[in-house]
Structure formats: structure tokens, C-alpha cells
Tab-separated table of C-alpha atoms and ligand atoms in Angstrom:
chain	number	residue	atom	x	y	z
V	739	MET	CA	15.192	33.439	-23.360
V	740	THR	CA	13.713	33.317	-19.846
V	741	GLU	CA	11.933	36.531	-19.039
V	742	THR	CA	12.582	38.924	-16.212
V	743	PHE	CA	9.881	39.993	-13.753
V	744	PRO	CA	7.148	41.773	-15.796
V	745	LYS	CA	6.671	45.439	-15.012
V	746	ASN	CA	2.987	45.406	-15.795
V	747	GLY	CA	0.324	42.774	-15.573
V	748	SER	CA	-1.366	41.250	-18.645
V	749	ASN	CA	-4.958	40.318	-19.208
V	750	ARG	CA	-6.228	36.785	-18.683
V	751	ASP	CA	-6.396	35.857	-22.374
V	752	ARG	CA	-2.868	37.005	-23.050
V	753	VAL	CA	-1.496	35.106	-20.021
V	754	LEU	CA	-3.277	31.877	-20.904
V	755	GLU	CA	-2.533	32.101	-24.609
V	756	ARG	CA	1.178	32.378	-23.932
V	757	MET	CA	1.127	29.517	-21.445
V	758	ARG	CA	-0.670	27.268	-23.922
V	759	ALA	CA	1.963	28.059	-26.518
V	760	MET	CA	4.654	26.971	-24.057
V	761	ALA	CA	2.890	23.631	-23.535
V	762	GLY	CA	3.363	22.767	-27.211
V	763	GLU	CA	6.168	20.295	-26.573
V	764	ASP	CA	4.712	18.693	-23.451
V	765	ALA	CA	4.233	14.933	-23.307
V	766	ASP	CA	1.135	13.762	-25.184
V	767	TRP	CA	-0.730	12.138	-22.287
V	768	ARG	CA	-4.105	12.564	-23.994
V	769	GLY	CA	-2.811	10.438	-26.845
V	770	GLY	CA	-1.805	7.688	-24.391
V	771	LYS	CA	1.896	8.320	-25.016
V	772	THR	CA	2.918	8.620	-21.366
V	773	TRP	CA	3.137	5.842	-18.795
V	774	SER	CA	2.951	6.509	-15.037
V	775	LEU	CA	2.676	10.301	-14.935
V	776	VAL	CA	-0.993	10.876	-15.735
V	777	TYR	CA	-3.996	8.834	-14.615
V	778	TYR	CA	-6.967	10.148	-16.526
V	779	GLY	CA	-10.414	8.850	-15.638
V	780	GLY	CA	-12.275	10.511	-18.531
V	781	ASP	CA	-13.536	13.968	-19.543
V	782	GLU	CA	-16.652	13.987	-17.379
V	783	LEU	CA	-14.720	13.073	-14.266
V	784	ALA	CA	-12.037	15.657	-15.087
V	785	GLU	CA	-14.641	18.403	-15.464
V	786	THR	CA	-16.161	17.397	-12.119
V	787	LEU	CA	-12.760	17.460	-10.402
V	788	LYS	CA	-11.975	20.880	-11.864
V	789	ALA	CA	-15.316	22.261	-10.711
V	790	ALA	CA	-14.860	20.869	-7.192
V	791	TYR	CA	-11.292	22.177	-7.110
V	792	SER	CA	-12.452	25.640	-8.225
V	793	GLU	CA	-15.218	25.809	-5.612
V	794	PHE	CA	-12.675	25.317	-2.842
V	795	PHE	CA	-9.803	26.987	-4.657
V	796	CYS	CA	-9.206	29.655	-1.993
V	797	THR	CA	-9.579	27.454	1.077
V	798	ASN	CA	-6.760	26.083	3.229
V	799	GLY	CA	-6.740	22.728	5.028
V	800	LEU	CA	-4.188	23.974	7.564
V	801	SER	CA	-6.831	25.035	10.067
V	802	PRO	CA	-9.317	22.313	10.993
V	803	PHE	CA	-11.627	24.977	12.405
V	804	ALA	CA	-11.929	27.570	9.637
V	805	PHE	CA	-13.236	25.170	6.973
V	806	PRO	CA	-15.438	22.436	8.464
V	807	SER	CA	-16.274	21.408	4.893
V	808	LEU	CA	-12.644	20.402	4.229
V	809	ARG	CA	-12.393	18.591	7.541
V	810	ARG	CA	-15.480	16.612	6.630
V	811	PHE	CA	-14.191	15.839	3.101
V	812	GLU	CA	-10.868	14.663	4.477
V	813	HIS	CA	-12.482	12.619	7.226
V	814	GLU	CA	-14.789	10.883	4.757
V	815	VAL	CA	-12.054	10.282	2.187
V	816	VAL	CA	-9.830	8.814	4.901
V	817	THR	CA	-12.491	6.586	6.472
V	818	MET	CA	-13.745	5.343	3.094
V	819	THR	CA	-10.148	4.550	2.138
V	820	ALA	CA	-9.536	2.784	5.451
V	821	GLU	CA	-12.568	0.582	4.871
V	822	LEU	CA	-11.424	-0.198	1.324
V	823	LEU	CA	-8.045	-1.238	2.767
V	824	GLY	CA	-9.655	-3.678	5.177
V	825	GLY	CA	-9.240	-1.402	8.188
V	826	GLY	CA	-11.512	-1.846	11.200
V	827	PRO	CA	-13.550	0.864	12.923
V	828	GLU	CA	-10.379	1.866	14.807
V	829	ALA	CA	-8.444	2.672	11.613
V	830	VAL	CA	-7.429	6.324	11.207
V	831	GLY	CA	-5.396	8.300	8.719
V	832	THR	CA	-4.730	11.594	7.023
V	833	MET	CA	-4.680	12.911	3.498
V	834	THR	CA	-1.295	14.019	2.202
V	835	SER	CA	0.048	15.737	-0.902
V	836	GLY	CA	1.171	12.469	-2.527
V	837	GLY	CA	2.667	9.038	-2.082
V	838	THR	CA	6.024	10.420	-1.060
V	839	GLU	CA	4.550	12.444	1.783
V	840	SER	CA	2.463	9.443	2.909
V	841	ILE	CA	5.622	7.318	3.034
V	842	LEU	CA	7.657	10.030	4.771
V	843	MET	CA	4.950	10.211	7.417
V	844	ALA	CA	4.736	6.446	7.945
V	845	VAL	CA	8.508	6.197	8.402
V	846	LYS	CA	8.632	9.217	10.695
V	847	ALA	CA	5.763	7.855	12.813
V	848	ALA	CA	7.474	4.458	13.101
V	849	ARG	CA	10.789	6.059	14.039
V	850	ASP	CA	9.219	8.207	16.750
V	851	ARG	CA	7.220	5.254	18.050
V	852	GLY	CA	10.369	3.138	18.237
V	853	ARG	CA	12.141	5.884	20.136
V	854	ALA	CA	9.268	6.568	22.566
V	855	GLU	CA	8.096	3.012	23.235
V	856	ARG	CA	11.267	0.940	22.759
V	857	GLY	CA	13.991	3.487	23.452
V	858	ILE	CA	15.589	3.009	20.012
V	859	GLU	CA	18.183	5.701	19.354
V	860	ARG	CA	19.726	4.330	16.138
V	861	PRO	CA	16.698	3.152	14.166
V	862	ASP	CA	16.790	1.000	11.051
V	863	MET	CA	14.090	-0.283	8.699
V	864	LEU	CA	13.892	-3.379	6.518
V	865	LEU	CA	13.522	-2.175	2.956
V	866	PRO	CA	13.169	-4.480	-0.053
V	867	VAL	CA	15.416	-3.144	-2.847
V	868	THR	CA	12.309	-2.719	-5.028
V	869	ALA	CA	10.582	-0.379	-2.522
V	870	HIS	CA	9.941	3.129	-3.841
V	871	PRO	CA	12.805	5.667	-3.447
V	872	ALA	CA	10.488	7.711	-1.218
V	873	PHE	CA	11.563	5.293	1.555
V	874	GLU	CA	15.225	6.103	0.861
V	875	LYS	CA	14.266	9.759	0.989
V	876	ALA	CA	12.566	9.182	4.345
V	877	ALA	CA	15.627	7.285	5.585
V	878	HIS	CA	17.808	10.179	4.504
V	879	TYR	CA	15.594	12.928	5.946
V	880	PHE	CA	14.811	11.182	9.230
V	881	GLN	CA	18.084	9.332	9.772
V	882	VAL	CA	16.688	5.853	9.732
V	883	GLU	CA	19.225	3.326	8.439
V	884	PRO	CA	17.842	1.386	5.454
V	885	VAL	CA	18.596	-2.341	5.724
V	886	HIS	CA	18.146	-3.616	2.192
V	887	ILE	CA	16.329	-6.859	1.559
V	888	PRO	CA	17.080	-8.620	-1.750
V	889	ILE	CA	14.371	-10.035	-3.991
V	890	ASP	CA	13.731	-13.675	-4.919
V	891	SER	CA	13.753	-15.075	-8.437
V	892	ASP	CA	10.045	-14.153	-8.492
V	893	LEU	CA	11.082	-10.519	-7.831
V	894	ARG	CA	9.363	-10.446	-4.416
V	895	ALA	CA	11.076	-9.504	-1.138
V	896	ASP	CA	13.091	-12.410	0.244
V	897	VAL	CA	11.501	-13.212	3.610
V	898	ASN	CA	14.416	-15.366	4.777
V	899	ALA	CA	16.781	-12.447	4.247
V	900	ALA	CA	14.366	-10.223	6.174
V	901	ARG	CA	14.332	-12.774	9.022
V	902	ASP	CA	18.141	-12.710	9.113
V	903	ARG	CA	18.363	-8.943	9.135
V	904	ILE	CA	15.617	-7.823	11.500
V	905	GLY	CA	17.197	-6.562	14.712
V	906	ASP	CA	16.625	-4.826	18.015
V	907	ASN	CA	16.867	-1.419	16.307
V	908	THR	CA	14.352	-2.190	13.576
V	909	VAL	CA	11.470	0.284	13.785
V	910	LEU	CA	9.694	-0.668	10.535
V	911	VAL	CA	9.342	-3.510	8.030
V	912	VAL	CA	8.267	-2.427	4.533
V	913	GLY	CA	6.511	-4.304	1.741
V	914	SER	CA	4.827	-3.129	-1.472
V	915	ALA	CA	1.459	-4.062	-2.986
V	916	PRO	CA	2.426	-3.951	-5.754
V	917	GLY	CA	5.955	-2.555	-6.105
V	918	TYR	CA	6.595	0.024	-8.791
V	919	PRO	CA	9.444	-1.609	-10.765
V	920	HIS	CA	7.871	-4.995	-11.597
V	921	GLY	CA	4.303	-4.710	-10.346
V	922	VAL	CA	4.538	-7.798	-8.125
V	923	ILE	CA	3.150	-7.978	-4.585
V	924	ASP	CA	5.658	-8.676	-1.800
V	925	PRO	CA	4.866	-11.583	0.591
V	926	ILE	CA	2.988	-9.290	2.960
V	927	GLU	CA	1.617	-12.028	5.232
V	928	GLU	CA	5.103	-13.365	5.936
V	929	LEU	CA	6.704	-9.921	6.310
V	930	ALA	CA	3.938	-8.728	8.647
V	931	ALA	CA	4.123	-11.932	10.721
V	932	LEU	CA	7.872	-11.465	11.084
V	933	ALA	CA	7.415	-7.825	12.121
V	934	ARG	CA	4.644	-8.718	14.558
V	935	SER	CA	6.679	-11.459	16.208
V	936	ARG	CA	9.239	-8.784	17.104
V	937	GLY	CA	6.777	-6.048	18.060
V	938	VAL	CA	7.751	-4.004	14.988
V	939	PRO	CA	5.247	-2.075	12.815
V	940	CYS	CA	4.824	-3.127	9.170
V	941	HIS	CA	4.035	-0.632	6.415
V	942	VAL	CA	2.485	-1.723	3.130
V	943	ASP	CA	3.131	0.672	0.272
V	944	ALA	CA	-0.085	0.484	-1.742
V	945	CYS	CA	0.410	3.844	-3.429
V	946	LEU	CA	-0.375	1.996	-6.678
V	947	GLY	CA	-2.504	-0.843	-5.394
V	948	GLY	CA	-4.640	0.897	-2.790
V	949	PHE	CA	-7.299	1.931	-5.283
V	950	LEU	CA	-6.765	-1.014	-7.637
V	951	LEU	CA	-6.303	-4.302	-5.765
V	952	PRO	CA	-9.534	-3.995	-3.696
V	953	TRP	CA	-11.543	-3.557	-6.913
V	954	MET	CA	-9.676	-6.446	-8.536
V	955	ARG	CA	-10.660	-8.657	-5.640
V	956	LYS	CA	-14.309	-7.594	-6.073
V	957	LEU	CA	-14.011	-8.469	-9.771
V	958	GLY	CA	-13.023	-11.988	-8.752
V	959	HIS	CA	-9.238	-11.893	-9.109
V	960	ASP	CA	-7.374	-14.230	-6.820
V	961	LEU	CA	-4.859	-12.099	-4.906
V	962	PRO	CA	-2.757	-12.791	-1.831
V	963	ALA	CA	-3.819	-10.953	1.335
V	964	TRP	CA	-1.933	-7.682	1.648
V	965	ASP	CA	-4.088	-5.161	3.553
V	966	PHE	CA	-5.239	-4.584	7.162
V	967	SER	CA	-6.884	-8.014	7.117
V	968	VAL	CA	-3.327	-9.288	7.616
V	969	PRO	CA	-2.393	-9.252	11.330
V	970	GLY	CA	0.726	-7.169	11.808
V	971	VAL	CA	0.104	-4.679	8.978
V	972	THR	CA	0.055	-1.384	10.878
V	973	SER	CA	0.042	1.287	8.154
V	974	ILE	CA	-0.730	1.581	4.425
V	975	SER	CA	-0.056	4.335	1.889
V	976	ALA	CA	-2.583	4.614	-0.988
V	977	ASP	CA	-2.523	7.324	-3.640
V	978	LEU	CA	-5.726	9.087	-4.590
V	979	HIS	CA	-3.940	10.771	-7.495
V	980	LYS	CA	-3.004	7.488	-9.166
V	981	TYR	CA	-5.698	4.831	-9.522
V	982	GLY	CA	-7.978	6.900	-7.254
V	983	TYR	CA	-8.253	9.182	-10.334
V	984	ALA	CA	-8.359	12.315	-8.130
V	985	ALA	CA	-6.581	15.616	-8.834
V	986	ARG	CA	-2.787	15.575	-8.509
V	987	GLY	CA	-1.551	16.287	-4.991
V	988	ALA	CA	-3.674	13.739	-3.106
V	989	SER	CA	-2.752	10.581	-1.239
V	990	THR	CA	-3.641	8.859	2.022
V	991	VAL	CA	-1.720	7.273	4.865
V	992	THR	CA	-3.816	4.989	7.081
V	993	TYR	CA	-2.908	3.396	10.415
V	994	ARG	CA	-4.402	0.372	12.141
V	995	ASP	CA	-5.341	2.611	15.085
V	996	GLU	CA	-4.561	5.898	16.799
V	997	SER	CA	-1.669	4.459	18.806
V	998	TYR	CA	0.361	4.399	15.560
V	999	ARG	CA	-0.907	7.635	14.003
V	1000	ARG	CA	-0.168	9.804	17.053
V	1001	TYR	CA	3.530	9.696	16.219
V	1002	GLN	CA	2.904	11.270	12.827
V	1003	PHE	CA	1.582	14.520	14.266
V	1004	PHE	CA	3.522	17.625	15.165
V	1005	ALA	CA	2.710	20.312	17.707
V	1006	TYR	CA	4.676	23.289	18.980
V	1007	THR	CA	3.715	25.453	21.922
V	1008	ASP	CA	6.423	28.138	22.228
V	1009	TRP	CA	5.892	30.184	19.076
V	1010	PRO	CA	4.945	33.843	19.494
V	1011	GLY	CA	2.613	33.296	16.513
V	1012	GLY	CA	0.439	31.040	18.636
V	1013	LEU	CA	-0.034	27.367	19.481
V	1014	TYR	CA	0.706	25.360	16.351
V	1015	ALA	CA	-0.277	21.835	15.361
V	1016	SER	CA	-0.024	20.141	11.976
V	1017	PRO	CA	-0.827	16.567	10.949
V	1018	SER	CA	1.725	16.062	8.157
V	1019	MET	CA	4.869	17.403	6.433
V	1020	ILE	CA	3.414	20.466	4.807
V	1021	GLY	CA	1.820	23.477	6.457
V	1022	SER	CA	-0.805	25.130	4.272
V	1023	ARG	CA	-2.793	22.484	2.431
V	1024	ALA	CA	-4.682	23.197	-0.789
V	1025	GLY	CA	-8.416	22.862	-0.130
V	1026	GLY	CA	-8.926	22.183	-3.832
V	1027	THR	CA	-7.143	18.818	-3.825
V	1028	ILE	CA	-9.052	17.642	-0.734
V	1029	ALA	CA	-12.350	18.694	-2.312
V	1030	ALA	CA	-11.477	17.086	-5.655
V	1031	ALA	CA	-10.589	13.791	-3.934
V	1032	TRP	CA	-13.992	13.705	-2.241
V	1033	ALA	CA	-15.575	14.544	-5.597
V	1034	ALA	CA	-13.708	11.695	-7.338
V	1035	LEU	CA	-14.922	9.063	-4.849
V	1036	HIS	CA	-18.510	10.301	-5.104
V	1037	PHE	CA	-18.568	10.863	-8.858
V	1038	LEU	CA	-17.220	7.394	-9.602
V	1039	GLY	CA	-18.547	5.352	-6.693
V	1040	GLU	CA	-17.798	1.666	-6.445
V	1041	GLU	CA	-19.420	1.056	-9.807
V	1042	GLY	CA	-17.228	3.658	-11.549
V	1043	TYR	CA	-14.029	2.305	-10.023
V	1044	LEU	CA	-14.977	-1.239	-10.992
V	1045	ARG	CA	-15.626	-0.110	-14.578
V	1046	LEU	CA	-12.273	1.706	-14.843
V	1047	THR	CA	-10.436	-1.198	-13.195
V	1048	ARG	CA	-11.973	-3.697	-15.611
V	1049	GLN	CA	-10.973	-1.501	-18.553
V	1050	VAL	CA	-7.416	-1.074	-17.287
V	1051	LEU	CA	-7.009	-4.820	-16.718
V	1052	GLU	CA	-8.370	-5.713	-20.158
V	1053	THR	CA	-5.984	-3.238	-21.746
V	1054	THR	CA	-3.121	-4.648	-19.675
V	1055	GLU	CA	-3.868	-8.185	-20.856
V	1056	ARG	CA	-3.867	-7.047	-24.495
V	1057	LEU	CA	-0.571	-5.225	-24.038
V	1058	LYS	CA	1.077	-8.095	-22.170
V	1059	ALA	CA	-0.039	-10.664	-24.729
V	1060	GLY	CA	1.136	-8.431	-27.576
V	1061	ILE	CA	4.528	-7.828	-25.974
V	1062	ALA	CA	5.062	-11.499	-25.141
V	1063	ALA	CA	4.222	-12.318	-28.767
V	1064	ILE	CA	7.065	-10.134	-30.068
V	1065	ASP	CA	10.091	-12.331	-30.618
V	1066	GLY	CA	12.716	-11.759	-27.917
V	1067	LEU	CA	10.572	-9.738	-25.511
V	1068	GLU	CA	9.704	-11.088	-22.105
V	1069	ILE	CA	7.527	-9.900	-19.180
V	1070	LEU	CA	9.384	-10.001	-15.848
V	1071	GLY	CA	7.823	-12.101	-13.079
V	1072	GLU	CA	4.081	-12.567	-12.721
V	1073	PRO	CA	2.614	-9.114	-12.129
V	1074	PRO	CA	-1.096	-9.462	-11.231
V	1075	ALA	CA	-2.301	-5.898	-11.893
V	1076	SER	CA	-1.707	-3.163	-14.475
V	1077	VAL	CA	1.934	-2.442	-13.717
V	1078	PHE	CA	4.677	-4.540	-15.237
V	1079	ALA	CA	8.095	-4.489	-16.834
V	1080	PHE	CA	9.495	-6.285	-19.859
V	1081	THR	CA	12.957	-6.940	-21.157
V	1082	ALA	CA	14.549	-7.971	-24.425
V	1083	ARG	CA	16.586	-11.162	-24.630
V	1084	ASP	CA	18.783	-10.294	-27.594
V	1085	ALA	CA	18.452	-6.548	-28.054
V	1086	ASP	CA	19.531	-3.562	-25.963
V	1087	VAL	CA	16.454	-2.406	-23.995
V	1088	TYR	CA	17.837	1.113	-23.696
V	1089	ALA	CA	18.210	1.426	-27.445
V	1090	LEU	CA	14.659	0.119	-27.597
V	1091	ALA	CA	13.525	2.846	-25.182
V	1092	GLU	CA	15.262	5.505	-27.277
V	1093	GLY	CA	13.728	4.160	-30.462
V	1094	MET	CA	10.254	4.238	-28.921
V	1095	ASN	CA	10.838	7.702	-27.498
V	1096	GLU	CA	11.774	8.946	-30.962
V	1097	LEU	CA	8.294	7.852	-32.018
V	1098	GLY	CA	6.809	9.840	-29.146
V	1099	TRP	CA	6.236	6.999	-26.655
V	1100	GLY	CA	7.462	8.121	-23.248
V	1101	LEU	CA	8.620	4.710	-22.026
V	1102	ASP	CA	10.611	4.667	-18.786
V	1103	ALA	CA	13.783	2.610	-18.647
V	1104	GLN	CA	14.889	0.880	-15.460
V	1105	HIS	CA	17.817	-1.291	-14.386
V	1106	LEU	CA	18.934	-4.042	-12.005
V	1107	PRO	CA	17.862	-5.855	-14.213
V	1108	PRO	CA	17.506	-3.753	-17.407
V	1109	ALA	CA	13.853	-3.432	-18.410
V	1110	LEU	CA	11.162	-1.073	-19.680
V	1111	HIS	CA	8.310	-0.067	-17.427
V	1112	MET	CA	4.580	-0.101	-18.164
V	1113	MET	CA	1.803	1.500	-16.096
V	1114	VAL	CA	-1.519	1.012	-17.825
V	1115	THR	CA	-4.356	3.537	-17.443
V	1116	PRO	CA	-7.776	3.955	-19.107
V	1117	THR	CA	-6.283	6.248	-21.773
V	1118	HIS	CA	-4.213	3.353	-23.129
V	1119	ALA	CA	-7.250	1.358	-24.260
V	1120	ALA	CA	-7.153	3.336	-27.508
V	1121	ILE	CA	-3.454	2.865	-28.353
V	1122	VAL	CA	-2.760	-0.854	-27.903
V	1123	GLU	CA	-2.424	-1.644	-31.640
V	1124	PRO	CA	-0.260	1.308	-32.716
V	1125	PHE	CA	1.936	0.838	-29.649
V	1126	LEU	CA	2.520	-2.850	-30.318
V	1127	ARG	CA	3.142	-2.202	-34.013
V	1128	ASP	CA	5.747	0.460	-33.226
V	1129	LEU	CA	7.330	-1.734	-30.577
V	1130	GLY	CA	7.665	-4.677	-32.939
V	1131	GLU	CA	9.273	-2.497	-35.609
V	1132	VAL	CA	11.675	-0.830	-33.199
V	1133	VAL	CA	12.759	-4.209	-31.753
V	1134	GLU	CA	13.690	-5.435	-35.232
V	1135	ARG	CA	15.481	-2.213	-36.078
V	1136	VAL	CA	17.447	-2.205	-32.806
V	1137	ARG	CA	18.424	-5.834	-33.170
V	1138	ALA	CA	19.622	-5.302	-36.739
V	1139	ALA	CA	21.554	-2.135	-35.915
V	1140	ASP	CA	23.148	-3.259	-32.647
V	1141	ASP	CA	26.876	-2.614	-32.988
V	1142	GLY	CA	27.572	-2.606	-29.260
V	1143	SER	CA	27.936	1.176	-29.061
V	1144	ARG	CA	25.929	3.024	-26.427
V	1145	ALA	CA	24.581	6.568	-26.538
V	1146	GLY	CA	22.070	8.606	-24.521
V	1147	ILE	CA	20.308	6.792	-21.670
V	1148	ALA	CA	21.844	3.523	-22.879
V	1149	ALA	CA	25.282	4.938	-22.079
V	1150	VAL	CA	24.237	6.224	-18.638
V	1151	TYR	CA	22.590	2.941	-17.656
V	1152	GLY	CA	25.500	1.025	-19.140
V	1153	MET	CA	27.861	2.984	-16.922
V	1154	ALA	CA	25.596	2.665	-13.860
V	1155	GLY	CA	25.304	-1.085	-14.368
V	1156	ALA	CA	29.064	-1.543	-14.659
V	1157	LEU	CA	29.827	0.230	-11.370
V	1158	THR	CA	29.554	-1.336	-7.941
V	1159	ASP	CA	29.822	2.098	-6.348
V	1160	ARG	CA	27.292	4.317	-8.143
V	1161	THR	CA	28.317	7.548	-6.371
V	1162	PRO	CA	29.515	9.158	-9.658
V	1163	VAL	CA	26.096	8.483	-11.207
V	1164	ARG	CA	24.444	10.051	-8.190
V	1165	GLU	CA	26.590	13.167	-8.639
V	1166	LEU	CA	25.611	13.227	-12.304
V	1167	LEU	CA	21.915	13.178	-11.395
V	1168	ILE	CA	22.320	15.979	-8.830
V	1169	ASP	CA	24.156	18.054	-11.481
V	1170	LEU	CA	21.367	17.351	-13.926
V	1171	LEU	CA	18.738	18.633	-11.463
V	1172	ALA	CA	20.787	21.784	-10.967
V	1173	GLN	CA	21.076	22.316	-14.720
V	1174	LEU	CA	17.340	21.909	-15.224
V	1175	LEU	CA	16.679	24.905	-12.975
V	1176	PRO	CA	19.646	27.210	-13.510
V	1177	GLY	CA	20.098	30.709	-12.093
V	1178	ARG	CA	20.144	33.684	-14.430
V	1179	ALA	CA	23.869	33.365	-15.056
V	1180	GLY	CA	23.527	29.813	-16.323
V	1181	ASP	CA	20.517	30.418	-18.522
V	1182	HIS	CA	21.196	29.577	-22.163
V	1183	ALA	CA	17.608	28.765	-23.109
U	1781	PLP	C1	4.089	6.638	-7.154
U	1781	PLP	C2	4.528	5.762	-6.058
U	1781	PLP	C3	5.026	6.318	-4.878
U	1781	PLP	C4	5.291	7.794	-4.692
U	1781	PLP	O1	4.185	8.567	-4.945
U	1781	PLP	P1	4.266	10.095	-5.420
U	1781	PLP	O2	2.837	10.441	-5.482
U	1781	PLP	O3	4.967	10.114	-6.746
U	1781	PLP	O4	4.995	10.863	-4.383
U	1781	PLP	C5	5.337	5.433	-3.858
U	1781	PLP	N1	5.195	4.118	-4.009
U	1781	PLP	C6	4.739	3.557	-5.141
U	1781	PLP	C7	4.581	2.074	-5.231
U	1781	PLP	C8	4.402	4.366	-6.201
U	1781	PLP	O5	3.971	3.837	-7.348
């Protein structure tokens, strides 16, 4: 039963004890059972982040004047990130609350730039179908028409299709490095060249790759150019709270120079509460996350990031080899980093996901085409063998038991896959969100 508002307060121990009890059924991220939600860089780093967060717990990044410490942390995090992303001395950016906010800001800035400098009233953006849904969210919030770009057989954005579809109203061309679903890097050089030839900005979504691909390059991996070293790339999103190993609620959006960033900012002069200016979507900004991001970069340093990257890549290779060795399983495309997807040739991948989930592995299913998603982090180094053993057993069980019937997520994805118009599935998802946070009348917990 959900409680009503407590009449009296409780003491600290009582509050925390009850909260810990409620966490009993949470996903076991410490045991390496989750993929993509938690990026844990080790106990010592975590303790450092918590301490930094606590020190600045009560501060607010809304005012650049009240807390010069936060302004300095943010400035240094942003300029260090810009350098890592191949930005020149002119590169500028801001910290945001996460990848979604970074992407919202990049799209909004491009839309406003298109309106101000090219007079575009009905903006569109070229969006590979594999781009993160945060771009669809931005399109929806800011009324920018998404023009979808299909992917090639190698799962990368089809540049010829992009060339056909770019138009006079295009305010942004998007590519990912790498994309979330399959972990492959879009042909950024070609996309950026196309955008540049038409005077259109090009955003690279490196929410995953921003703090991974630069270290991979330093470790000697041969990667295509994807960052500000590519002419025509005008903005990049890179998440501190993923492979930057910072505290959750931290990302960056970086622009080639101020002429692009200006359009991100907001200012209002007619409020009785005073003159108001804000760099990003949110108003008050937690000082703790900004401080913890600075702490992460300084605690780890280049050497720490290289060590974690090497560990993640080694673990990825072991997992990929183990998966490919299981009869019937197949890695999709040629993902260069620690994100990839695999599918099953003669077994239902959704039944496979359910079977793994029953064993406690929180594997995410995806579709178009059906596959299971893997995002490898340092925590997974310890679970490669038990994971592969369970996976092999579940594949055999699923294959033996397959009677063509579909339940659970298999049924939902089966339905979604069979429809050309997925509006009913969308309604189902909106209903599900509503049910997850019911009002008092609907509470049957
Ligand atoms: C995670 C991710 C995002 C969105 O980031 P959030 O921090 O979840 O808002 C965007 N793009 C890619 C490629 C991502 O992996």
C-alpha cells in the first residue's frame, strides 16, 4: 500500500532503513546483471564522486555569479571535453542534465539558427532511423519535421538517401558515433560534407562514444573520423554519465564555435522577478552533478580512462567471441566499440530475452530487426563466463520449446513488427506509463 503524507518526521536511520528495504527488488547492477543503465567505474571513484557531490550538495548552477566554483568546474569540464572531441580553441559548450537534454539543445539551436539566418519557417532535420529517440522528442517538442534516413546493409546511415532528401528547409543533419541500437558509427565524413555543401549544421551524437572513441584511438584502434576534425561537424553531444563515469545527471553539448551555441541560450527581460537568462532546458541546476563531473575527470585522468576503456574492450571481445560461438547466434554489423546487438537465426530472440531475464539478466530487446542489446561496462569483466553459460543454455531451451506461441514482450514485439502503423503500440506504451505512476484511486499496490 502506498503511504499517505506522514504526519510526523522520522529519524535518519529509520528513513534510510525503510528505503533500503524497498530497494530489495532493484536490478542487480553491482552483480553485472544490467546493461546500459549503470556505468560504474569502481568503488574508489564512486566514493570520490559522492564526496564531491556532497561538498556541493546545496549549491545551484542556475546563477553563474553566486558560485564561481561551479562556473569554473563547468568551464573546465566543457573545454576539456571539447579538446577530447577534436574541437579547436573556438569550441564552446555547456553541461546539461543528460544526453537527452544535450540533444534537445542541439536541435533547438539548429532550428533557431535556421530561422534567424536562413528564414526557415518549416524546419526539418535528416535523422537516420537508428538515431536516439531523444531526436524524435526534440522534433516533437520543437516542431522540427524528422526526415528519416534508412540504414545500409552495414546498419549505417545511407548517405545516398540523405543526399536525396536534404532540402531547403533542412536545419540539421544528424549522425551517431556510435548509434545505440547496433553500436556502429554512421558515415560522419560523408554526412558532414553533404550538410556543409548546403550550409546546414551537422550534429554528431556521441553520447556513448564521446568518452570512449577518443581513448580507443589513443589505444591504437583504427576508427573513421567522426569528431570536430571533420569539416562540417558543428555540434557533438557526449555523456559524462555514461563512459565519462561521472554521477548521473551529467552530459555535454559542444559547438564548433559561439556562432552556433548562441542559439541554444534563452533570455527574458520582461519578468517582474528580474532579468532572466538560462543556458539550457532546465532552470535550477544541481551543483553536485557539476562538481562530481569535474571530480571524475580529475580522479581518473587520461590514464584512468585508458585503463577503463581497455578493460571494457577486452570484456567486449570475450563476450562477442562467446556469443558468436553459440550455435545460431550472430552479432549484427561490425560494431567497433563496446556496444553491440546480436540476434538468433533459428530461435525467437524475445523468448531468449525472457529466459535470460528469468535468470536475472536484464537484457534489453529491440526490433527492426529483432535483436538483443549489449552495452559493456567495467562491471561486466567479472560475469563473462556465467553470462555465456546461461545464454547457451537458454538458447537451447528456447529452440527446443518453440511452439510458435508468443507471450510477454515477445507478444508485444510480435504485434509491433506485424503492423505498418504502430499507433496502437504507441497508445499502449502511453497507457503503461500512466499505470506505472497511478493516482490514489488507481493504486492497487
Ligand atoms: C543514452 C543515449 C542518449 C540519451 O542520453 P540520456 O542520458 O539517456 O538522456 C542519446 N544518444 C545515445 C547514442 C545514447 O546512448
